[in-house]
């Protein structure tokens, strides 16, 4: 008897378990899991979209084509320099803000809400507001003229356009990571700081020897998320350059290039190959970082 | 604490906070003030944050003269609400099953969901488009809502939440004759409200602000979301920054209100997913 009922119970658990998971399996399976394999498949094919979708096997052609694709190299270089510039600054900035907000201060919540506004706002809106600020008739130039400096065509100059997006990006993402660091800071016991103070450690010393090592998991999270985020930069450069990646390819990112190849040139195979490359780069970077941080933990 | 609790230290702290606060709100205030200025005042320049000639005309024009603006708002709201409702429900169900139900394959499902979290978005855009095309879903609400109905990150978060949830409550409810679904909907879900609130903000914001997916899936202007509409606005009224700023403000307001309302949960929610 008990044997039968336990068997029935198991069956019931299995059925219930999968019923609970059914919507998730359908959604993630169709729109995340399947696309990964589909993407790999596409990257080896030439895709014809006219009428019925059809595929022609081209082997590694899509991948070898990248080597000679000047715009792919420019996009990769832009994306990498974007990440190299933005991630360290946004991380440092987020730590600074979190440390300041973690001090015993009045109006703390007010500041938190204010600081957070850019994070809540859509990148489409932020990009439009900043385009207006950077406009040759916009706020930035007016302020510069007001203090006696010359205005500048910020978005028209290839040397500066990407920097303008970088600044905006740091400004809008640092507050999100600030909250991650705030949470980490609150887990550090006060006693650690107190005993360090008794030992005569100054503020800077305490920051280097206690705060930084103890917020390492948060730093890791921030750097990884930062790299993933910056490598996927799309909305901002799309809106700033009206989809072109200009002026003179200076705001062309890999994500934007993938979009252009897929939806402007209808070259889905090559676009998929680029996406596979980008995904591989992101995964390798993440793994390297994971390894670096894990090793430091052991020491 | 890093900073000395001295008078000077405090003064410096407040100065830094205040300066950064100004840097943060200035662009928003500038946009807000521009949205109440006539175009002539905007292009003639000046750095006045208070409009010399205050007008509501810009708002009137975008709502009345631009026939699609209200439609775009409706599209954005519909998609964001559907995504939010489905996410909170489906992610919780999945998280609950992974945390509480012993079924064959539980571990494998959990590992798959963790793995799915690491898939970079770019990898899915091209195939997602083709899948939608082959399902004949381009230019439909389903194209935007279906892929956004569940989210691996929040499933993970809900699993962690239900793991730390007292088992006794459920056992008592089961004694009273509730089945799994009853236990979940009547006991577990109501107690998960703080976690659900955090999810609500993240999912709502994500869907409301989404740019790439509508850009890919919607070519019919009437199916655009506000993000896309706003961008075509830019092309259409190339130098009409007054309209763009007014529309931006209309777009930002709902997100800001939701954020202000759920603020406490928002910070807690990030703590939850803070990678610890």
XYZ file of C-alpha atoms in Angstrom, chain A residues 9-284:
276
model
C 3.010 10.842 -4.959
C 6.157 10.881 -7.068
C 4.160 10.922 -10.264
C 2.025 13.711 -8.903
C 5.119 15.731 -7.990
C 6.573 15.266 -11.447
C 3.375 16.365 -13.145
C 2.940 19.362 -10.844
C 6.598 20.363 -11.156
C 6.459 20.470 -14.931
C 3.074 22.192 -14.945
C 4.614 24.957 -12.823
C 7.540 25.182 -15.215
C 5.570 24.875 -18.446
C 5.236 28.595 -19.290
C 8.927 29.150 -18.564
C 10.027 26.181 -20.649
C 7.951 27.388 -23.587
C 9.098 31.012 -23.406
C 12.792 30.532 -22.619
C 12.994 27.497 -24.863
C 11.541 29.239 -27.904
C 13.066 32.668 -27.521
C 16.397 32.025 -25.783
C 17.476 28.422 -26.014
C 16.408 27.690 -29.567
C 17.891 30.975 -30.929
C 21.349 30.026 -29.661
C 21.422 26.915 -31.846
C 19.574 28.660 -34.639
C 22.206 31.393 -34.520
C 25.038 28.871 -34.850
C 23.177 27.250 -37.754
C 22.587 30.602 -39.463
C 26.224 31.627 -39.114
C 27.181 28.809 -41.474
C 24.577 29.667 -44.088
C 23.486 32.249 -46.563
C 19.891 33.098 -45.765
C 17.363 33.974 -48.422
C 14.362 35.835 -47.037
C 12.287 36.262 -50.174
C 9.096 34.232 -49.969
C 9.828 31.119 -47.912
C 12.951 31.458 -45.788
C 15.682 29.252 -47.263
C 19.302 28.500 -46.395
C 22.428 27.727 -48.367
C 25.444 26.152 -46.628
C 28.550 28.321 -46.976
C 30.824 26.698 -44.399
C 33.087 29.117 -42.558
C 32.786 31.786 -45.257
C 30.859 34.134 -42.988
C 33.660 33.954 -40.442
C 36.555 34.362 -42.855
C 34.733 37.303 -44.399
C 35.079 39.195 -41.100
C 38.860 39.418 -41.422
C 38.532 41.555 -44.531
C 35.565 43.554 -43.287
C 36.943 46.954 -42.363
C 33.742 48.091 -40.650
C 33.721 44.996 -38.446
C 37.189 45.911 -37.169
C 36.163 49.514 -36.612
C 33.059 48.378 -34.721
C 35.094 45.997 -32.579
C 37.675 48.673 -31.854
C 34.961 51.205 -30.957
C 33.193 48.699 -28.729
C 36.398 47.661 -26.969
C 37.518 51.239 -26.356
C 34.037 52.067 -25.141
C 34.241 49.241 -22.591
C 37.827 50.103 -21.591
C 36.871 53.684 -20.927
C 33.413 53.261 -19.433
C 33.734 50.185 -17.198
C 36.611 51.364 -14.939
C 35.158 54.850 -14.638
C 31.625 53.689 -13.931
C 32.912 51.212 -11.339
C 35.101 53.793 -9.591
C 32.315 56.314 -9.723
C 29.801 53.849 -8.316
C 32.141 52.976 -5.419
C 32.742 56.645 -4.664
C 29.026 57.435 -4.634
C 28.232 54.396 -2.509
C 30.928 55.216 0.054
C 29.656 58.775 0.323
C 26.038 57.696 0.654
C 26.975 55.050 3.186
C 28.225 57.683 5.623
C 25.797 58.735 8.298
C 24.081 61.591 6.598
C 20.765 63.318 6.579
C 18.564 63.324 3.446
C 20.215 60.080 2.389
C 17.049 58.691 0.829
C 16.396 61.913 -0.998
C 19.832 61.740 -2.617
C 19.376 58.081 -3.472
C 16.153 58.814 -5.329
C 17.674 61.773 -7.161
C 20.827 59.886 -8.141
C 18.720 57.055 -9.443
C 16.657 59.013 -11.946
C 18.867 58.285 -14.998
C 18.756 54.557 -14.333
C 14.981 54.547 -14.423
C 14.725 56.591 -17.606
C 14.826 54.883 -20.980
C 17.988 55.148 -23.006
C 15.904 56.450 -25.911
C 14.746 59.437 -23.869
C 18.181 60.009 -22.345
C 19.791 59.936 -25.767
C 17.347 62.507 -27.091
C 17.828 64.785 -24.083
C 21.607 64.549 -24.420
C 21.490 65.133 -28.157
C 19.734 68.364 -27.377
C 22.295 69.231 -24.700
C 25.215 68.433 -27.040
C 23.539 70.201 -29.984
C 25.501 73.128 -31.381
C 22.652 75.316 -30.101
C 22.239 73.261 -26.936
C 22.788 73.686 -23.228
C 26.440 72.595 -23.124
C 27.580 75.135 -25.692
C 25.504 77.878 -24.086
C 27.116 77.195 -20.723
C 30.565 77.204 -22.350
C 29.808 80.515 -24.064
C 28.470 81.874 -20.807
C 31.810 81.276 -19.096
C 33.673 82.717 -22.080
C 34.623 79.548 -23.970
C 33.760 78.558 -27.515
C 30.965 76.173 -28.363
C 31.719 73.009 -30.258
C 29.994 70.665 -32.674
C 30.158 67.725 -30.241
C 28.207 65.166 -32.234
C 29.513 66.202 -35.641
C 33.192 65.560 -34.902
C 34.184 61.885 -35.251
C 36.900 62.356 -32.632
C 34.392 63.479 -30.023
C 31.017 61.883 -30.847
C 31.760 58.559 -29.138
C 33.198 60.318 -26.082
C 29.917 62.186 -25.762
C 28.060 58.876 -25.652
C 30.590 57.476 -23.162
C 30.045 60.368 -20.766
C 26.296 59.986 -20.966
C 26.595 56.248 -20.438
C 28.746 56.580 -17.311
C 26.347 59.178 -15.965
C 23.336 56.932 -16.504
C 24.735 53.554 -15.367
C 26.928 54.423 -12.361
C 23.910 54.912 -10.038
C 22.710 51.374 -10.686
C 26.033 49.907 -9.627
C 26.141 52.355 -6.729
C 23.228 50.456 -5.213
C 25.074 47.157 -5.616
C 28.013 48.640 -3.715
C 25.752 50.181 -1.089
C 24.370 46.731 -0.342
C 27.893 45.323 -0.080
C 29.073 48.159 2.161
C 26.218 47.605 4.555
C 27.367 44.035 5.116
C 30.773 45.133 6.418
C 30.716 44.987 10.229
C 31.473 48.313 11.919
C 33.728 46.494 14.365
C 36.322 46.007 11.631
C 36.622 49.736 11.102
C 36.651 50.405 14.831
C 39.522 48.039 15.537
C 41.452 49.440 12.552
C 40.955 52.909 13.952
C 42.316 51.769 17.293
C 45.368 50.516 15.422
C 45.758 54.008 14.048
C 44.672 53.351 10.461
C 43.572 56.517 8.678
C 40.533 56.867 6.429
C 42.364 56.082 3.202
C 44.158 53.118 4.758
C 40.850 51.692 6.017
C 39.322 52.131 2.581
C 42.214 50.266 0.887
C 42.634 47.520 3.489
C 39.073 46.858 4.592
C 36.485 48.308 2.246
C 37.991 47.393 -1.115
C 38.791 43.733 -0.318
C 35.382 43.167 1.251
C 33.417 44.611 -1.639
C 35.288 42.461 -4.148
C 32.260 40.278 -5.001
C 30.277 43.426 -5.777
C 33.175 44.758 -7.832
C 33.290 41.527 -9.790
C 29.557 41.700 -10.420
C 29.862 45.322 -11.536
C 32.788 44.752 -13.869
C 31.178 41.709 -15.489
C 27.792 43.387 -15.863
C 29.541 46.538 -17.055
C 31.437 44.699 -19.770
C 28.371 42.787 -20.885
C 26.403 46.037 -20.930
C 28.992 48.068 -22.814
C 29.601 45.304 -25.366
C 25.906 45.362 -26.141
C 25.740 49.119 -26.650
C 23.052 49.721 -29.234
C 20.222 52.143 -28.400
C 22.445 55.119 -27.753
C 24.616 54.910 -30.830
C 21.591 54.031 -32.968
C 19.700 57.127 -31.819
C 22.680 59.502 -31.792
C 23.673 58.549 -35.324
C 20.165 57.878 -36.718
C 21.180 54.258 -37.271
C 24.292 54.980 -39.345
C 27.035 54.689 -36.734
C 28.421 57.988 -37.992
C 29.982 60.496 -38.209
C 32.612 58.560 -40.158
C 31.836 55.258 -38.332
C 32.939 56.772 -35.026
C 29.856 55.556 -33.120
C 29.549 52.229 -34.909
C 29.343 49.404 -32.352
C 29.294 45.665 -32.955
C 25.631 45.448 -31.939
C 24.737 48.246 -34.345
C 26.747 46.574 -37.111
C 24.902 43.290 -36.535
C 21.640 45.174 -36.774
C 22.711 46.915 -39.981
C 23.812 43.708 -41.699
C 20.641 41.887 -40.681
C 17.985 44.519 -41.229
C 19.498 46.925 -43.757
C 21.412 44.482 -45.965
C 19.207 41.462 -45.099
C 22.417 39.449 -44.734
C 21.232 37.256 -41.857
C 23.985 34.676 -42.137
C 26.834 37.136 -41.833
C 25.009 39.077 -39.105
C 24.668 35.824 -37.147
C 28.352 35.071 -37.578
C 29.173 38.499 -36.144
C 26.805 37.843 -33.240
C 28.454 34.483 -32.550
C 31.845 36.218 -32.486
C 30.608 38.899 -30.126
C 29.013 36.333 -27.830
C 32.261 34.364 -27.794
C 34.249 37.478 -26.874
C 31.824 38.350 -24.062
C 31.952 34.812 -22.691
C 35.753 34.646 -22.822
